[in-house]
C-alpha positions as YAML, in Angstrom:
chain: A
units: angstrom
residues:
- id: 1
  name: UNK
  ca: [16.81, 50.36, -33.69]
- id: 2
  name: UNK
  ca: [14.97, 49.45, -30.13]
- id: 3
  name: UNK
  ca: [14.54, 46.12, -29.07]
- id: 4
  name: UNK
  ca: [11.37, 45.02, -29.61]
- id: 5
  name: UNK
  ca: [9.24, 44.67, -25.84]
- id: 6
  name: UNK
  ca: [8.92, 41.85, -24.25]
- id: 7
  name: UNK
  ca: [5.36, 40.71, -22.33]
- id: 8
  name: UNK
  ca: [6.04, 38.38, -19.50]
- id: 9
  name: UNK
  ca: [2.75, 37.34, -19.17]
- id: 10
  name: UNK
  ca: [2.27, 37.14, -14.74]
- id: 11
  name: UNK
  ca: [1.51, 33.41, -13.21]
- id: 12
  name: UNK
  ca: [-2.66, 32.59, -12.74]
- id: 13
  name: UNK
  ca: [-4.84, 33.59, -9.46]
- id: 14
  name: UNK
  ca: [-5.47, 30.59, -7.22]
- id: 15
  name: UNK
  ca: [-9.36, 31.12, -7.79]
- id: 16
  name: UNK
  ca: [-10.82, 30.25, -4.43]
- id: 17
  name: UNK
  ca: [-11.91, 26.15, -3.51]
- id: 18
  name: UNK
  ca: [-15.33, 25.24, -3.13]
- id: 19
  name: UNK
  ca: [-14.46, 21.67, -2.30]
- id: 20
  name: UNK
  ca: [-14.64, 21.42, 1.18]
- id: 21
  name: UNK
  ca: [-16.15, 18.36, 3.99]
- id: 22
  name: UNK
  ca: [-19.22, 17.50, 1.90]
- id: 23
  name: UNK
  ca: [-16.53, 15.92, -0.83]
- id: 24
  name: UNK
  ca: [-14.04, 14.11, 1.60]
- id: 25
  name: UNK
  ca: [-17.81, 12.34, 3.33]
- id: 26
  name: UNK
  ca: [-19.02, 11.67, -1.05]
- id: 27
  name: UNK
  ca: [-15.51, 10.48, -2.17]
- id: 28
  name: UNK
  ca: [-15.77, 7.97, 1.24]
- id: 29
  name: UNK
  ca: [-18.76, 6.59, 0.67]
- id: 30
  name: UNK
  ca: [-18.22, 6.55, -3.98]
- id: 31
  name: UNK
  ca: [-15.04, 4.05, -1.79]
- id: 32
  name: UNK
  ca: [-16.46, 1.91, -0.06]
- id: 33
  name: UNK
  ca: [-19.74, 1.40, -2.79]
- id: 34
  name: UNK
  ca: [-17.67, 1.02, -5.11]
- id: 35
  name: UNK
  ca: [-14.93, -1.43, -3.05]
- id: 36
  name: UNK
  ca: [-18.30, -3.31, -2.19]
- id: 37
  name: UNK
  ca: [-20.07, -3.34, -6.35]
- id: 38
  name: UNK
  ca: [-16.16, -4.52, -7.14]
- id: 39
  name: UNK
  ca: [-15.81, -7.26, -4.53]
- id: 40
  name: UNK
  ca: [-19.52, -8.52, -6.06]
- id: 41
  name: UNK
  ca: [-18.74, -8.24, -9.32]
- id: 42
  name: UNK
  ca: [-15.23, -10.40, -8.35]
- id: 43
  name: UNK
  ca: [-16.89, -12.11, -6.44]
- id: 44
  name: UNK
  ca: [-19.27, -13.62, -9.67]
- id: 45
  name: UNK
  ca: [-16.05, -13.24, -12.48]
- id: 46
  name: UNK
  ca: [-13.66, -15.45, -10.02]
- id: 47
  name: UNK
  ca: [-16.67, -18.48, -9.60]
- id: 48
  name: UNK
  ca: [-15.08, -18.99, -6.00]
- id: 49
  name: UNK
  ca: [-16.47, -18.64, -2.47]
- id: 50
  name: UNK
  ca: [-15.43, -15.51, -1.16]
- id: 51
  name: UNK
  ca: [-17.59, -14.10, 2.09]
- id: 52
  name: UNK
  ca: [-14.88, -13.73, 3.95]
- id: 53
  name: UNK
  ca: [-12.57, -12.92, 1.01]
- id: 54
  name: UNK
  ca: [-9.27, -14.98, 2.23]
- id: 55
  name: UNK
  ca: [-10.16, -17.07, -1.21]
- id: 56
  name: UNK
  ca: [-9.01, -14.09, -3.76]
- id: 57
  name: UNK
  ca: [-5.81, -14.37, -5.41]
- id: 58
  name: UNK
  ca: [-3.52, -10.88, -5.71]
- id: 59
  name: UNK
  ca: [-4.56, -11.01, -9.11]
- id: 60
  name: UNK
  ca: [-8.72, -10.01, -8.05]
- id: 61
  name: UNK
  ca: [-7.91, -8.56, -4.85]
- id: 62
  name: UNK
  ca: [-5.45, -5.50, -7.91]
- id: 63
  name: UNK
  ca: [-8.94, -6.08, -9.08]
- id: 64
  name: UNK
  ca: [-11.34, -5.29, -6.51]
- id: 65
  name: UNK
  ca: [-9.61, -2.74, -4.66]
- id: 66
  name: UNK
  ca: [-9.84, -0.43, -7.69]
- id: 67
  name: UNK
  ca: [-13.59, 0.04, -6.54]
- id: 68
  name: UNK
  ca: [-11.71, 1.34, -3.42]
- id: 69
  name: UNK
  ca: [-9.10, 3.83, -4.71]
- id: 70
  name: UNK
  ca: [-12.27, 4.99, -6.91]
- id: 71
  name: UNK
  ca: [-13.42, 7.11, -3.94]
- id: 72
  name: UNK
  ca: [-10.01, 7.87, -2.20]
- id: 73
  name: UNK
  ca: [-8.22, 9.45, -5.62]
- id: 74
  name: UNK
  ca: [-11.17, 10.10, -8.11]
- id: 75
  name: UNK
  ca: [-13.39, 13.09, -5.51]
- id: 76
  name: UNK
  ca: [-10.40, 14.47, -5.10]
- id: 77
  name: UNK
  ca: [-8.62, 15.17, -8.06]
- id: 78
  name: UNK
  ca: [-12.55, 16.01, -9.17]
- id: 79
  name: UNK
  ca: [-13.26, 18.15, -6.75]
- id: 80
  name: UNK
  ca: [-10.28, 20.06, -7.22]
- id: 81
  name: UNK
  ca: [-9.96, 19.82, -10.03]
- id: 82
  name: UNK
  ca: [-13.48, 21.62, -10.52]
- id: 83
  name: UNK
  ca: [-14.16, 23.25, -7.64]
- id: 84
  name: UNK
  ca: [-10.54, 24.57, -7.36]
- id: 85
  name: UNK
  ca: [-7.65, 24.83, -8.85]
- id: 86
  name: UNK
  ca: [-6.28, 21.14, -9.84]
- id: 87
  name: UNK
  ca: [-4.50, 18.71, -7.47]
- id: 88
  name: UNK
  ca: [-1.27, 20.52, -7.45]
- id: 89
  name: UNK
  ca: [-2.21, 23.73, -5.60]
- id: 90
  name: UNK
  ca: [-5.12, 22.51, -3.75]
- id: 91
  name: UNK
  ca: [-2.98, 19.50, -2.31]
- id: 92
  name: UNK
  ca: [0.49, 19.66, -2.36]
- id: 93
  name: UNK
  ca: [0.60, 16.90, -4.84]
- id: 94
  name: UNK
  ca: [4.55, 17.83, -6.32]
- id: 95
  name: UNK
  ca: [7.09, 16.81, -4.42]
- id: 96
  name: UNK
  ca: [11.25, 17.00, -4.81]
- id: 97
  name: UNK
  ca: [14.63, 14.74, -4.82]
- id: 98
  name: UNK
  ca: [14.59, 15.23, -1.11]
- id: 99
  name: UNK
  ca: [11.22, 13.86, -0.43]
- id: 100
  name: UNK
  ca: [12.76, 9.95, -0.92]
- id: 101
  name: UNK
  ca: [15.30, 10.69, 1.70]
- id: 102
  name: UNK
  ca: [12.77, 12.49, 4.33]
- id: 103
  name: UNK
  ca: [11.07, 9.13, 3.66]
- id: 104
  name: UNK
  ca: [13.37, 7.12, 3.61]
- id: 105
  name: UNK
  ca: [13.75, 8.38, 7.36]
- id: 106
  name: UNK
  ca: [10.05, 8.91, 9.04]
- id: 107
  name: UNK
  ca: [8.96, 5.51, 8.15]
- id: 108
  name: UNK
  ca: [12.07, 4.05, 8.74]
- id: 109
  name: UNK
  ca: [12.15, 5.62, 12.41]
- id: 110
  name: UNK
  ca: [7.83, 4.95, 12.36]
- id: 111
  name: UNK
  ca: [7.74, 1.90, 11.75]
- id: 112
  name: UNK
  ca: [10.81, 0.30, 12.91]
- id: 113
  name: UNK
  ca: [11.18, 2.06, 16.66]
- id: 114
  name: UNK
  ca: [7.52, 4.07, 16.81]
- id: 115
  name: UNK
  ca: [5.44, 1.38, 16.63]
- id: 116
  name: UNK
  ca: [6.84, -0.80, 18.30]
- id: 117
  name: UNK
  ca: [7.39, 1.21, 21.69]
- id: 118
  name: UNK
  ca: [3.54, 2.43, 20.84]
- id: 119
  name: UNK
  ca: [2.80, -1.29, 21.48]
- id: 120
  name: UNK
  ca: [4.92, -1.47, 24.00]
- id: 121
  name: UNK
  ca: [2.74, -0.62, 26.91]
- id: 122
  name: UNK
  ca: [-0.07, -2.44, 24.70]
- id: 123
  name: UNK
  ca: [1.07, -5.68, 24.66]
- id: 124
  name: UNK
  ca: [1.75, -6.27, 28.77]
- id: 125
  name: UNK
  ca: [-1.27, -4.65, 30.26]
- id: 126
  name: UNK
  ca: [-3.31, -6.51, 27.33]
- id: 127
  name: UNK
  ca: [-3.73, -10.63, 26.14]
- id: 128
  name: UNK
  ca: [-2.84, -9.66, 22.22]
- id: 129
  name: UNK
  ca: [0.37, -10.12, 20.91]
- id: 130
  name: UNK
  ca: [2.78, -8.96, 18.16]
- id: 131
  name: UNK
  ca: [1.16, -12.20, 15.72]
- id: 132
  name: UNK
  ca: [-2.15, -10.52, 16.25]
- id: 133
  name: UNK
  ca: [-1.18, -7.33, 15.67]
- id: 134
  name: UNK
  ca: [0.48, -8.78, 11.92]
- id: 135
  name: UNK
  ca: [-2.81, -10.82, 11.51]
- id: 136
  name: UNK
  ca: [-4.47, -8.57, 8.13]
- id: 137
  name: UNK
  ca: [-0.70, -7.56, 7.03]
- id: 138
  name: UNK
  ca: [0.23, -11.34, 6.89]
- id: 139
  name: UNK
  ca: [-3.42, -12.65, 5.66]
- id: 140
  name: UNK
  ca: [-2.10, -10.25, 3.15]
- id: 141
  name: UNK
  ca: [1.28, -11.25, 2.11]
- id: 142
  name: UNK
  ca: [0.69, -15.05, 2.72]
- id: 143
  name: UNK
  ca: [-0.90, -14.68, -1.08]
- id: 144
  name: UNK
  ca: [2.19, -13.47, -2.96]
- id: 145
  name: UNK
  ca: [3.18, -17.88, -3.56]
- id: 146
  name: UNK
  ca: [5.50, -16.43, -6.95]
- id: 147
  name: UNK
  ca: [6.99, -13.71, -8.22]
- id: 148
  name: UNK
  ca: [4.10, -11.88, -10.09]
- id: 149
  name: UNK
  ca: [2.45, -12.49, -6.51]
- id: 150
  name: UNK
  ca: [5.19, -10.84, -4.88]
- id: 151
  name: UNK
  ca: [4.75, -7.51, -7.58]
- id: 152
  name: UNK
  ca: [1.44, -7.62, -7.27]
- id: 153
  name: UNK
  ca: [1.45, -6.99, -3.63]
- id: 154
  name: UNK
  ca: [4.22, -4.14, -4.20]
- id: 155
  name: UNK
  ca: [1.80, -1.88, -6.98]
- id: 156
  name: UNK
  ca: [-0.68, -2.67, -3.63]
- id: 157
  name: UNK
  ca: [0.52, -2.00, -1.12]
- id: 158
  name: UNK
  ca: [3.81, -0.33, -1.71]
- id: 159
  name: UNK
  ca: [2.67, 2.18, -4.92]
- id: 160
  name: UNK
  ca: [-0.44, 2.29, -5.13]
- id: 161
  name: UNK
  ca: [-1.85, 2.59, -0.60]
- id: 162
  name: UNK
  ca: [0.88, 5.02, 0.10]
- id: 163
  name: UNK
  ca: [-0.50, 7.51, -3.28]
- id: 164
  name: UNK
  ca: [-3.97, 7.14, -2.71]
- id: 165
  name: UNK
  ca: [-4.36, 7.62, 0.49]
- id: 166
  name: UNK
  ca: [-2.27, 10.59, 0.74]
- id: 167
  name: UNK
  ca: [-4.53, 12.88, -1.74]
- id: 168
  name: UNK
  ca: [-7.56, 11.67, -0.22]
- id: 169
  name: UNK
  ca: [-6.51, 11.74, 3.60]
- id: 170
  name: UNK
  ca: [-3.83, 14.36, 3.31]
- id: 171
  name: UNK
  ca: [-4.89, 15.97, 0.20]
- id: 172
  name: UNK
  ca: [-8.93, 16.85, 0.43]
- id: 173
  name: UNK
  ca: [-9.43, 15.50, 3.88]
- id: 174
  name: UNK
  ca: [-6.92, 17.26, 5.68]
- id: 175
  name: UNK
  ca: [-7.01, 21.37, 3.73]
- id: 176
  name: UNK
  ca: [-10.78, 20.54, 4.12]
- id: 177
  name: UNK
  ca: [-9.89, 20.33, 7.84]
- id: 178
  name: UNK
  ca: [-7.96, 23.27, 7.85]
- id: 179
  name: UNK
  ca: [-9.58, 25.78, 6.10]
- id: 180
  name: UNK
  ca: [-13.01, 25.15, 9.45]
- id: 181
  name: UNK
  ca: [-10.73, 24.44, 12.31]
- id: 182
  name: UNK
  ca: [-6.90, 25.08, 12.37]
- id: 183
  name: UNK
  ca: [-3.71, 22.67, 11.51]
- id: 184
  name: UNK
  ca: [-3.42, 20.87, 14.47]
- id: 185
  name: UNK
  ca: [-7.62, 19.75, 14.30]
- id: 186
  name: UNK
  ca: [-7.35, 19.19, 10.94]
- id: 187
  name: UNK
  ca: [-4.29, 16.92, 11.26]
- id: 188
  name: UNK
  ca: [-5.69, 15.01, 14.43]
- id: 189
  name: UNK
  ca: [-8.85, 14.58, 12.77]
- id: 190
  name: UNK
  ca: [-6.85, 13.20, 9.49]
- id: 191
  name: UNK
  ca: [-5.34, 10.93, 11.56]
- id: 192
  name: UNK
  ca: [-8.59, 9.28, 12.87]
- id: 193
  name: UNK
  ca: [-9.85, 9.59, 9.96]
- id: 194
  name: UNK
  ca: [-8.06, 8.10, 8.51]
- id: 195
  name: UNK
  ca: [-6.88, 5.24, 11.24]
- id: 196
  name: UNK
  ca: [-11.00, 3.96, 10.99]
- id: 197
  name: UNK
  ca: [-11.57, 3.88, 7.31]
- id: 198
  name: UNK
  ca: [-9.48, 0.69, 7.82]
- id: 199
  name: UNK
  ca: [-11.41, -1.18, 10.55]
- id: 200
  name: UNK
  ca: [-9.04, -2.79, 12.33]
- id: 201
  name: UNK
  ca: [-8.55, -2.38, 15.98]
- id: 202
  name: UNK
  ca: [-5.68, -3.66, 17.04]
- id: 203
  name: UNK
  ca: [-4.21, -1.67, 14.99]
- id: 204
  name: UNK
  ca: [-5.54, 1.39, 15.25]
- id: 205
  name: UNK
  ca: [-2.85, 3.61, 17.75]
- id: 206
  name: UNK
  ca: [-0.28, 2.90, 14.38]
- id: 207
  name: UNK
  ca: [-2.75, 3.66, 11.88]
- id: 208
  name: UNK
  ca: [-3.80, 7.26, 13.99]
- id: 209
  name: UNK
  ca: [-0.11, 8.30, 15.10]
- id: 210
  name: UNK
  ca: [1.14, 7.18, 11.29]
- id: 211
  name: UNK
  ca: [-2.41, 9.48, 10.53]
- id: 212
  name: UNK
  ca: [-0.17, 12.39, 12.21]
- id: 213
  name: UNK
  ca: [3.18, 12.25, 11.48]
- id: 214
  name: UNK
  ca: [2.09, 12.52, 7.53]
- id: 215
  name: UNK
  ca: [0.37, 15.12, 8.68]
- id: 216
  name: UNK
  ca: [2.83, 16.81, 10.55]
- id: 217
  name: UNK
  ca: [5.10, 16.75, 7.85]
- id: 218
  name: UNK
  ca: [2.62, 18.32, 4.97]
- id: 219
  name: UNK
  ca: [2.04, 20.92, 7.10]
- id: 220
  name: UNK
  ca: [5.67, 21.35, 7.02]
- id: 221
  name: UNK
  ca: [6.76, 21.26, 3.99]
- id: 222
  name: UNK
  ca: [3.41, 22.06, 1.73]
- id: 223
  name: UNK
  ca: [3.55, 19.33, -0.36]
- id: 224
  name: UNK
  ca: [2.46, 15.51, -0.36]
- id: 225
  name: UNK
  ca: [5.82, 14.52, -2.37]
- id: 226
  name: UNK
  ca: [7.07, 13.64, 1.82]
- id: 227
  name: UNK
  ca: [4.03, 11.78, 3.41]
- id: 228
  name: UNK
  ca: [3.91, 9.77, 0.23]
- id: 229
  name: UNK
  ca: [7.34, 8.09, -0.03]
- id: 230
  name: UNK
  ca: [6.97, 8.18, 3.93]
- id: 231
  name: UNK
  ca: [4.03, 5.62, 3.67]
- id: 232
  name: UNK
  ca: [5.27, 3.99, 0.65]
- id: 233
  name: UNK
  ca: [8.41, 2.80, 3.05]
- id: 234
  name: UNK
  ca: [5.83, 2.06, 6.27]
- id: 235
  name: UNK
  ca: [3.98, -0.20, 4.40]
- id: 236
  name: UNK
  ca: [7.20, -2.18, 2.03]
- id: 237
  name: UNK
  ca: [9.02, -2.62, 5.22]
- id: 238
  name: UNK
  ca: [5.98, -4.74, 6.13]
- id: 239
  name: UNK
  ca: [6.07, -6.44, 2.43]
- id: 240
  name: UNK
  ca: [9.66, -7.56, 3.39]
- id: 241
  name: UNK
  ca: [9.27, -7.88, 6.30]
- id: 242
  name: UNK
  ca: [6.77, -10.64, 6.19]
- id: 243
  name: UNK
  ca: [7.59, -11.91, 2.55]
- id: 244
  name: UNK
  ca: [10.71, -12.92, 3.53]
- id: 245
  name: UNK
  ca: [9.93, -14.01, 7.26]
- id: 246
  name: UNK
  ca: [7.56, -17.29, 5.41]
...
């Protein structure tokens, strides 16, 4: 008796993507406006004078961060879903068991070797110090005064920021630039945008260098996993060093 024929379903073909640099600009604008609105709402709810942000607890900062992440995360995911094939196909939002090891090596090497080497001539030639370089991060870590604060710090800086920022800068921005200008310009351009978006002049060289390394990892592997892991390790080293040195 002949066996019944089996039907094999071929994987769906990728549709042409329609997202691009316009979506990058939209995401950045939504992030800035959303962050500002969230900050105003947090200021009203907290009842504190938060004109410079220093009086906010980490809990309120976590709430305010949601406005920023609405643009950096929401716009790329919606753009990929509505104008492409989803974030997994379009941005390489996937990981393998090797990615944490890649991230550990790249994150440690960047934070402990490359950043000090990069700033050695800057400290020598200009009137700046390592304390000034650490000031923005220390201003955040100093608010973690109890176990709950430390947990929030890890969630915001060590977990949330690497995932959200990699989806935006190495997902949407890098891929959009690559389609228009090619891989090398995309890696460099996304790194510069990443660095400038932090609005920290002294930290800009380190941020751009980190962005280049993350972009290379994405280009070589075709995945966001190694970049997310590297970014996570890079941020967590700062958190651990600053929290333990208080």
